[in-house]
PDB file of C-alpha atoms in Angstrom:
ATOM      1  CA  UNK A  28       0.000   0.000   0.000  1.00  0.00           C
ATOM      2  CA  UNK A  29       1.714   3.340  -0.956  1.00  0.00           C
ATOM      3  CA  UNK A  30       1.908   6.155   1.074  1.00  0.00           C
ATOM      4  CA  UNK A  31      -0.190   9.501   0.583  1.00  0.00           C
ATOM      5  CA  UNK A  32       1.038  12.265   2.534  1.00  0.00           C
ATOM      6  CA  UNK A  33      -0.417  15.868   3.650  1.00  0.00           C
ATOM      7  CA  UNK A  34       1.041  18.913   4.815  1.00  0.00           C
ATOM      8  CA  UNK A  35       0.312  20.440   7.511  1.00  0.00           C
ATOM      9  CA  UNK A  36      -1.552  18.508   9.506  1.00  0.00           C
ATOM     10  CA  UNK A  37      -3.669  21.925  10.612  1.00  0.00           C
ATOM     11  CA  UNK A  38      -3.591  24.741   9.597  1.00  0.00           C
ATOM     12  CA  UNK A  39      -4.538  28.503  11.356  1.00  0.00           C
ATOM     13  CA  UNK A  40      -5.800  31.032   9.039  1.00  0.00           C
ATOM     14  CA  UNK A  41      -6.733  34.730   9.528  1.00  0.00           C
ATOM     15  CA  UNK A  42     -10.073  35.602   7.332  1.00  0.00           C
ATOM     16  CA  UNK A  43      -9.848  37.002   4.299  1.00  0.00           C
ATOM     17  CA  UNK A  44      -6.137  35.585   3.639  1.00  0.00           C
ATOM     18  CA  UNK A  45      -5.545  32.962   1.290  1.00  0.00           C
ATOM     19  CA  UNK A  46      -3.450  29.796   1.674  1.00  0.00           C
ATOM     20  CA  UNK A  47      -2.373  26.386   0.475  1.00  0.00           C
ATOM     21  CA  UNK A  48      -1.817  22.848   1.869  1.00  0.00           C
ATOM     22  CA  UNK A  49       0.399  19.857  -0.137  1.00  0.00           C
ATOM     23  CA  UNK A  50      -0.326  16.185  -0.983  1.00  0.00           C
ATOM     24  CA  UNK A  51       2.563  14.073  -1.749  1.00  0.00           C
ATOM     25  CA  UNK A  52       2.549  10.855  -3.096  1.00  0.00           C
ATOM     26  CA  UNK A  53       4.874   8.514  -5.440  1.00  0.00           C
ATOM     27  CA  UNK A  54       4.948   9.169  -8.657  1.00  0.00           C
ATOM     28  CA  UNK A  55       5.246   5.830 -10.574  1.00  0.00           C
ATOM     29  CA  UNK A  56       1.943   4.090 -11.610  1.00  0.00           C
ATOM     30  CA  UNK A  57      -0.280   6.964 -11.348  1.00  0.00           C
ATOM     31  CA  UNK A  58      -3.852   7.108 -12.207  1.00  0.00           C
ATOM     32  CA  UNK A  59      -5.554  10.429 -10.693  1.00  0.00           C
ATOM     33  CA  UNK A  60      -5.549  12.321  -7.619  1.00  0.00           C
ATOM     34  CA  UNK A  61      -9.055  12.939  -5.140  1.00  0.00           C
ATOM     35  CA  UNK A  62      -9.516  16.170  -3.155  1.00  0.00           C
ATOM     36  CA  UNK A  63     -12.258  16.296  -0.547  1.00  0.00           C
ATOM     37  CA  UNK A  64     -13.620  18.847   1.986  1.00  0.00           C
ATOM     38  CA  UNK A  65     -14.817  17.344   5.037  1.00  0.00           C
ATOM     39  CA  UNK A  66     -16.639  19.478   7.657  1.00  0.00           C
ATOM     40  CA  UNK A  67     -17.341  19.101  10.642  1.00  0.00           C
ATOM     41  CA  UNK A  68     -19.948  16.204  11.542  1.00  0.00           C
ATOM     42  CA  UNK A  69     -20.511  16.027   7.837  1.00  0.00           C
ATOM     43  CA  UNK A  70     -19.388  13.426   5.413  1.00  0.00           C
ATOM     44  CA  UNK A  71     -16.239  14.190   2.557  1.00  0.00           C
ATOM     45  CA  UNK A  72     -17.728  16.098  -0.121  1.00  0.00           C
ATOM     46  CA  UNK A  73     -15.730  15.504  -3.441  1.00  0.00           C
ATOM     47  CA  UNK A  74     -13.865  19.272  -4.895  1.00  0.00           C
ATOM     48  CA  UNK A  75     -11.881  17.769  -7.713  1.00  0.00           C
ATOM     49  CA  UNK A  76     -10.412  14.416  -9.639  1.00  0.00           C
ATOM     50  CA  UNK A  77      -7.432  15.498 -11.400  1.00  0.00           C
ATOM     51  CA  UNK A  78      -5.505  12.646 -14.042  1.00  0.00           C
ATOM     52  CA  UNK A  79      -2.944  15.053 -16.399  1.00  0.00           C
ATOM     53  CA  UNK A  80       0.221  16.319 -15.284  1.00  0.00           C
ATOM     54  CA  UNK A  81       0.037  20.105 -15.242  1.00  0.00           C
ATOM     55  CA  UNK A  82      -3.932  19.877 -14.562  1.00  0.00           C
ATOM     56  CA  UNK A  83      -5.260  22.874 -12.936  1.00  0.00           C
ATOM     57  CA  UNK A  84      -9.167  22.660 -11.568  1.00  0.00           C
ATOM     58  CA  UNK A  85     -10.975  25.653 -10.164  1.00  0.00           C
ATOM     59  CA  UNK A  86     -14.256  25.622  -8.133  1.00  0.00           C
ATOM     60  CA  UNK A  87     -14.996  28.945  -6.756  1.00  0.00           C
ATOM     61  CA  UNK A  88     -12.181  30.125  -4.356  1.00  0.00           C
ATOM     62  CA  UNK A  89     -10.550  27.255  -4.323  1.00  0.00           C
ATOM     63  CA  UNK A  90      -8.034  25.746  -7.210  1.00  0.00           C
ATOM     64  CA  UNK A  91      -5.792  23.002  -7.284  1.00  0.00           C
ATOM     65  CA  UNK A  92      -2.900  22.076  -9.231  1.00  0.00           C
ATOM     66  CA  UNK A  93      -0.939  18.608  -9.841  1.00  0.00           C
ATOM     67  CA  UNK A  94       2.514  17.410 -11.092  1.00  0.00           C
ATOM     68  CA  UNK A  95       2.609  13.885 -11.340  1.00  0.00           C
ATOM     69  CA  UNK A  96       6.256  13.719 -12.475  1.00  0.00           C
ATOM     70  CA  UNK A  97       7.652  15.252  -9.244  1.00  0.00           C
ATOM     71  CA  UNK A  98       4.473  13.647  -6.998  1.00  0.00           C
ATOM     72  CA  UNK A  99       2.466  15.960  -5.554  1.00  0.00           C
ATOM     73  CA  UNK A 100      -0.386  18.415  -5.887  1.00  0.00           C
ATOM     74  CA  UNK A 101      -1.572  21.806  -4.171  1.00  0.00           C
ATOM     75  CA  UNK A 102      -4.454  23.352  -2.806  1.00  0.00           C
ATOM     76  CA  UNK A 103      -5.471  26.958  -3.164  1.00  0.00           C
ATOM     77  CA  UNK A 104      -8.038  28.773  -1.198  1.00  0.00           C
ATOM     78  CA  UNK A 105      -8.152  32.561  -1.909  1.00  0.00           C
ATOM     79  CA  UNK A 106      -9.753  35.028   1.018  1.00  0.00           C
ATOM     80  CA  UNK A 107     -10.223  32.493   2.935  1.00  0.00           C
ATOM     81  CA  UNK A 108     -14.143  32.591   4.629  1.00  0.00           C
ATOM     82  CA  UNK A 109     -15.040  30.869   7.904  1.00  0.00           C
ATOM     83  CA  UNK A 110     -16.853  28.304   5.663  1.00  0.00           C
ATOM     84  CA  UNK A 111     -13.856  27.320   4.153  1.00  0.00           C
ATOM     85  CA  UNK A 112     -12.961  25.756   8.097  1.00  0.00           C
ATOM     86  CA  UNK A 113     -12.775  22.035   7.267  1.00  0.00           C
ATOM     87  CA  UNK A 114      -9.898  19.230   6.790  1.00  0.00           C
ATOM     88  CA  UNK A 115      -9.117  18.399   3.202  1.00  0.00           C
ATOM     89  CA  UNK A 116      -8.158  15.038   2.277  1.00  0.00           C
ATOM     90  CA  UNK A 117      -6.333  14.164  -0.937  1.00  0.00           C
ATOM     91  CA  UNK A 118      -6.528  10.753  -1.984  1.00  0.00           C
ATOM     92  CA  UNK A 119      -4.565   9.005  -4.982  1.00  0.00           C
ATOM     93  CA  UNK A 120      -6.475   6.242  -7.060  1.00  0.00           C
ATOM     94  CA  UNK A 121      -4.180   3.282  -7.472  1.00  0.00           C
ATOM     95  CA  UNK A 122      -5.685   0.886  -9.278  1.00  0.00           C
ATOM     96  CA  UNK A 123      -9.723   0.269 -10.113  1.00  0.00           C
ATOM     97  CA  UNK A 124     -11.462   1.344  -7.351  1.00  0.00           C
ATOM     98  CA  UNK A 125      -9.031   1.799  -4.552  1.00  0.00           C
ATOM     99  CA  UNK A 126      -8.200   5.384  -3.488  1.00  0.00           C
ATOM    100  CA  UNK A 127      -5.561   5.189  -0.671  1.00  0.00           C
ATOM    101  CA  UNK A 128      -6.599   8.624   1.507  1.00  0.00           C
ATOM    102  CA  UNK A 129      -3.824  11.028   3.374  1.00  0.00           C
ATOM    103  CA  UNK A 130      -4.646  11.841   7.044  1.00  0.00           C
ATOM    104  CA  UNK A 131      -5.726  15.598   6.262  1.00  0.00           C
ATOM    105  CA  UNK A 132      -5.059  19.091   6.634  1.00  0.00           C
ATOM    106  CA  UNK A 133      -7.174  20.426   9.474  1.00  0.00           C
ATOM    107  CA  UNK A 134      -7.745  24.383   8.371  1.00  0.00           C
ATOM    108  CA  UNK A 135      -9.532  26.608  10.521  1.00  0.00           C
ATOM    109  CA  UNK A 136     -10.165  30.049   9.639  1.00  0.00           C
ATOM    110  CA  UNK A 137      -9.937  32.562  12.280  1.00  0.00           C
ATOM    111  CA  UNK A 138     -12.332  35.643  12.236  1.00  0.00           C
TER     112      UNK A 138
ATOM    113  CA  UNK B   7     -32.223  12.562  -4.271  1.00  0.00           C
ATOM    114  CA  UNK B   8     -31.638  10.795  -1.038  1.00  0.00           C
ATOM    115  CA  UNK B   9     -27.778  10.466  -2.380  1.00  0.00           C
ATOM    116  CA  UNK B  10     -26.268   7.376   0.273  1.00  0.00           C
ATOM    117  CA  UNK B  11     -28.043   5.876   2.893  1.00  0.00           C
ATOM    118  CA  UNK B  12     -26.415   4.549   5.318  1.00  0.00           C
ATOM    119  CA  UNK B  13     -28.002   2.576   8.662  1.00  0.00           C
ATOM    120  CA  UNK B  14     -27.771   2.996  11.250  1.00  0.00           C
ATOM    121  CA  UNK B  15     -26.127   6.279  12.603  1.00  0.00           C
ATOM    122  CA  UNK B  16     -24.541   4.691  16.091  1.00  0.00           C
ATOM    123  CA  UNK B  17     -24.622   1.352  17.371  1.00  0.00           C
ATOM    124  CA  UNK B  18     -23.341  -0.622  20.535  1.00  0.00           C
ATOM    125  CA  UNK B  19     -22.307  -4.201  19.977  1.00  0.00           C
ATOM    126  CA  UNK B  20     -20.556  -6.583  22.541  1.00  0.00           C
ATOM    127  CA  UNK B  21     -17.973  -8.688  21.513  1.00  0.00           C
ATOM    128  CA  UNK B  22     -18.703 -11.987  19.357  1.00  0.00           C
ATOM    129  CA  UNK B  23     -21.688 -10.172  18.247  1.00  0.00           C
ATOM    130  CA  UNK B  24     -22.819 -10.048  14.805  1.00  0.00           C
ATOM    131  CA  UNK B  25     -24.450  -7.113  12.829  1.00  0.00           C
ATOM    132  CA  UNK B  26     -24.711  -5.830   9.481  1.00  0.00           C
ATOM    133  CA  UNK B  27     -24.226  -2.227   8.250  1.00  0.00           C
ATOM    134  CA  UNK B  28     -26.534  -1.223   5.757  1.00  0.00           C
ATOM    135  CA  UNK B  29     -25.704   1.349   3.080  1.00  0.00           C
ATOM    136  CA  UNK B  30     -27.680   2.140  -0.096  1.00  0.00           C
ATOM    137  CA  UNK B  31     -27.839   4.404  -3.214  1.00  0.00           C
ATOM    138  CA  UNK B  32     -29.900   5.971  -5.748  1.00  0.00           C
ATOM    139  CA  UNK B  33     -28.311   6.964  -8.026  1.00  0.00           C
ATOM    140  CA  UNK B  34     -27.647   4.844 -10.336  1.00  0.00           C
ATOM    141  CA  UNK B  35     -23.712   3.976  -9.500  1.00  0.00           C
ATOM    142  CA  UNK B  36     -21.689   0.772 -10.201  1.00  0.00           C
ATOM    143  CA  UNK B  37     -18.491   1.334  -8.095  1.00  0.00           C
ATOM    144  CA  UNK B  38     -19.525   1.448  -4.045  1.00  0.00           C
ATOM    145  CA  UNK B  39     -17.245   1.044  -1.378  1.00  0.00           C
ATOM    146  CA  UNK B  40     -16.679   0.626   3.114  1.00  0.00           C
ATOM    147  CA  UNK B  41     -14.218   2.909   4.380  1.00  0.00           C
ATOM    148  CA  UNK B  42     -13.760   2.657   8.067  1.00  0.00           C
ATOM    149  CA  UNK B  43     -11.765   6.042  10.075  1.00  0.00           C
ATOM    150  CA  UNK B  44      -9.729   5.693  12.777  1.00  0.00           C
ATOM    151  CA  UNK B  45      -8.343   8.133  14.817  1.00  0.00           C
ATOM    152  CA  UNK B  46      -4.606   9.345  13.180  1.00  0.00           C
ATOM    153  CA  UNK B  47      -4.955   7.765  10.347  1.00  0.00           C
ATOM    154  CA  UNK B  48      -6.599   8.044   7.000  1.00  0.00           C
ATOM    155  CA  UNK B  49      -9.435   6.396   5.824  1.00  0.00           C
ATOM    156  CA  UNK B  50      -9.097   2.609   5.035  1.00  0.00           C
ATOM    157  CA  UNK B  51     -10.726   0.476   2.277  1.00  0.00           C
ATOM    158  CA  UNK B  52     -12.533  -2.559   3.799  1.00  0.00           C
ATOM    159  CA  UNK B  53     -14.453  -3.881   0.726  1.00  0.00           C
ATOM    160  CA  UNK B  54     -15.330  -2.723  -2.570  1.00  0.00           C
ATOM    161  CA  UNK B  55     -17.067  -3.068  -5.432  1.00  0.00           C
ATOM    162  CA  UNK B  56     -17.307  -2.340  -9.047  1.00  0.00           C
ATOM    163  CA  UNK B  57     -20.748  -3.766 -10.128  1.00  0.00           C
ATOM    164  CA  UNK B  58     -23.291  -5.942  -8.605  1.00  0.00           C
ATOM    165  CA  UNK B  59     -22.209  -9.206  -8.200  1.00  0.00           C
ATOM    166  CA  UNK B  60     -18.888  -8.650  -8.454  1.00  0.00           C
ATOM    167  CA  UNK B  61     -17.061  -7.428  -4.606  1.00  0.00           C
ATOM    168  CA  UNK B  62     -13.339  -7.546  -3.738  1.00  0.00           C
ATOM    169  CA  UNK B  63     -11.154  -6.648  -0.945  1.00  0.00           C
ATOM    170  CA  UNK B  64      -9.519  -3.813   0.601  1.00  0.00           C
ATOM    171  CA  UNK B  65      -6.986  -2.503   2.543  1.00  0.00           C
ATOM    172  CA  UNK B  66      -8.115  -3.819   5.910  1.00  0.00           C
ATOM    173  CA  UNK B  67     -10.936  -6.588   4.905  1.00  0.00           C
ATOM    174  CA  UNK B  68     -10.251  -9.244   8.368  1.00  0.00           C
ATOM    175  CA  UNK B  69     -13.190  -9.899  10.113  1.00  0.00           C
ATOM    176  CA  UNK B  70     -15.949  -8.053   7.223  1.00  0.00           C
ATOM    177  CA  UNK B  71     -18.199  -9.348   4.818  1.00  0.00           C
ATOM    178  CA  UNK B  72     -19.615  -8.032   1.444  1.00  0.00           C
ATOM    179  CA  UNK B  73     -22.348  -9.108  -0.999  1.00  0.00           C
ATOM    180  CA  UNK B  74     -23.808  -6.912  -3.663  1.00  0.00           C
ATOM    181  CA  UNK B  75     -26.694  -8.667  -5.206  1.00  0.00           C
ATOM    182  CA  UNK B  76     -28.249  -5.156  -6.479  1.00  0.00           C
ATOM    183  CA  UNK B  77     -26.766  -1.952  -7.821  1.00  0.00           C
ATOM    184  CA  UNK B  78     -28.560  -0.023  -4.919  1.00  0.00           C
ATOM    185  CA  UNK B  79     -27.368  -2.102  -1.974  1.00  0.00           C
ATOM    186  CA  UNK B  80     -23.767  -2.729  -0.565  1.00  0.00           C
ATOM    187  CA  UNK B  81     -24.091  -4.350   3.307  1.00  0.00           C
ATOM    188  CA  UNK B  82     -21.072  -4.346   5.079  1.00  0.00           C
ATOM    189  CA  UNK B  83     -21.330  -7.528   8.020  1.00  0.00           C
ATOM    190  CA  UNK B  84     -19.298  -7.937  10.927  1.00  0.00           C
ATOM    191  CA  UNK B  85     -19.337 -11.825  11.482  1.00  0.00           C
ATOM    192  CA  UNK B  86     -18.135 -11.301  15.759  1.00  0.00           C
ATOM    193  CA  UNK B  87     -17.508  -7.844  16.512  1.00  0.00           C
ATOM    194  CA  UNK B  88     -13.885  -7.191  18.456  1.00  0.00           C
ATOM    195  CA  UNK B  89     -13.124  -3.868  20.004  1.00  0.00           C
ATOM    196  CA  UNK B  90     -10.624  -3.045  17.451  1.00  0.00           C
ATOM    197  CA  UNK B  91     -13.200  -2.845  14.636  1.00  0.00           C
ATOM    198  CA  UNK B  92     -14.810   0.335  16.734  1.00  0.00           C
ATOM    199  CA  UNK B  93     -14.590   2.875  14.110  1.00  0.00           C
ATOM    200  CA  UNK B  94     -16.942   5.206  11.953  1.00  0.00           C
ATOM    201  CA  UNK B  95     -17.624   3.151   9.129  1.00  0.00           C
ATOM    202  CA  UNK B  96     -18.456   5.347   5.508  1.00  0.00           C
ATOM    203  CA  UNK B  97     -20.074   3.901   2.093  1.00  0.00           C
ATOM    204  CA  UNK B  98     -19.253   6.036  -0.633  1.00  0.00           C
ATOM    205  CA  UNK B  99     -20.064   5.405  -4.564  1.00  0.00           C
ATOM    206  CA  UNK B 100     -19.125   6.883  -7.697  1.00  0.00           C
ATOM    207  CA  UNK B 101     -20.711   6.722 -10.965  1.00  0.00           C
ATOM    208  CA  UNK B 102     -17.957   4.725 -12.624  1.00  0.00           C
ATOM    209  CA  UNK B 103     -14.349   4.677 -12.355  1.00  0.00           C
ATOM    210  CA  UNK B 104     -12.379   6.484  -9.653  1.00  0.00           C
ATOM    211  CA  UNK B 105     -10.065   7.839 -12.305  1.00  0.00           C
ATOM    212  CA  UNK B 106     -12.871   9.726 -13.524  1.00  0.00           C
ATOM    213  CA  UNK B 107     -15.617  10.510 -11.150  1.00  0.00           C
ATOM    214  CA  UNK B 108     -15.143  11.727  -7.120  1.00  0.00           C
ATOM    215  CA  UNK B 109     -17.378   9.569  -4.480  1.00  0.00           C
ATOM    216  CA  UNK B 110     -20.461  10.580  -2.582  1.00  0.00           C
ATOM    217  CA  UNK B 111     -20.097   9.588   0.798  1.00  0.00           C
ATOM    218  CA  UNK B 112     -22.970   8.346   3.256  1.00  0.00           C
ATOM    219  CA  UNK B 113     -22.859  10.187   6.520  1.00  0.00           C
ATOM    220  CA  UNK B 114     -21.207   7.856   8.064  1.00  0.00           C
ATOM    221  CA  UNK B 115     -22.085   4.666  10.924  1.00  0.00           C
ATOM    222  CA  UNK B 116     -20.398   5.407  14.455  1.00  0.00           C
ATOM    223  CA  UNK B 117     -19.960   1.685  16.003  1.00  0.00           C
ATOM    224  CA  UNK B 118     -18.891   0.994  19.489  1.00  0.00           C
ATOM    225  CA  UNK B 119     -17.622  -2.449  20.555  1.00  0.00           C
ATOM    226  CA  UNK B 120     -17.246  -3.333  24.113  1.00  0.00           C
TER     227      UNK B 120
END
């Protein structure tokens, strides 16, 4: 089982500024890469499945980017809004139907 | 759209007890799948599934069942319940293949073995 890694764990954010977390993940036999937000006494709520190298995806505040060559992928959130307070998982699809999941970035947005 | 059902919400076993998580969908997706999460760590493929019929296992299957006789159901049963498989279990599906299409999670099961 490979290993899918996030950075930070958590994350404090004033409101209003924008930031960005990191997935990491090996690079050989890649298929496509998961983000989710998950809030609070919620369930994950799918943001983006990304497959190219160099794929950039955009939903409202928040982008992402990937580079499969080099393993890894980025989250954006610009002017950042208390209702962006949530941890974001990443997960990378390795084969069929199994998505191996990171632990999370915990953000919370300070007002 | 009720999206994925899952039943129930929280439930108290004892060990060497059997139970049976129920999850369904309706919309229409081949590809479901049991995640459990555990404190620290990410979440965990039990079982999947890519069509009914047809199941296979996870990351962590020991001590689970699967069937999927119908494209709408996917039960996850614990044949004797130990206190290591306390968790919150999630069903998610997807419309087809994870290369393609994000899951839709079910709000999770909260399960307490004691």
């Amino acid at each position: 089982i490979l290993n899918v890694e996030q950075s930070p764990q958590s994350l404090h954010v004033q409101e209003g500024d924008s930031t960005n977390f990191t997935c990491s993940f090996p690079s050989s036999n890649f298929y496509a890469l998961h983000w989710y937000r998950w809030e609070t006494a919620k369930s994950p709520e799918a943001l983006f499945v990304m497959t190219l190298n160099g794929d950039e995806k955009k939903k409202g505040r928040i982008s992402a980017t990937l580079n499969t060559k080099e393993g890894y992928s980025y989250l954006y959130i610009k002017g950042s809004q208390p209702e962006d307070s949530a941890t974001y998982l990443c997960a990378l699809v390795q084969g069929a139907q199994k998505l191996v999941f990171g632990q999370g970035t915990r953000l919370t947005i300070n007002p | 759209n009720a999206g994925v059902t899952q039943t129930p919400k929280f439930q108290v076993l004892k060990t060497g007890q059997s139970m049976t998580l129920q999850c369904a969908q309706d919309m229409n997706h081949e590809y479901m799948s049991w995640y459990r999460q555990d404190p620290g760590m990410g979440l965990r493929l039990i079982h999947y599934s890519v069509g009914a019929g047809i199941t296979d296992q996870g990351e962590v299957p020991n001590g689970y069942n699967v069937s999927r006789s119908t494209t709408e159901d996917f039960p996850l049963r614990l044949l004797s319940a130990a206190p290591s498989q306390t968790s919150v279990y999630f069903c998610a599906s997807s419309l087809a293949g994870t290369a393609r299409y994000g899951y839709t999670f079910g709000s999770g099961t909260r399960l307490t073995v004691v």
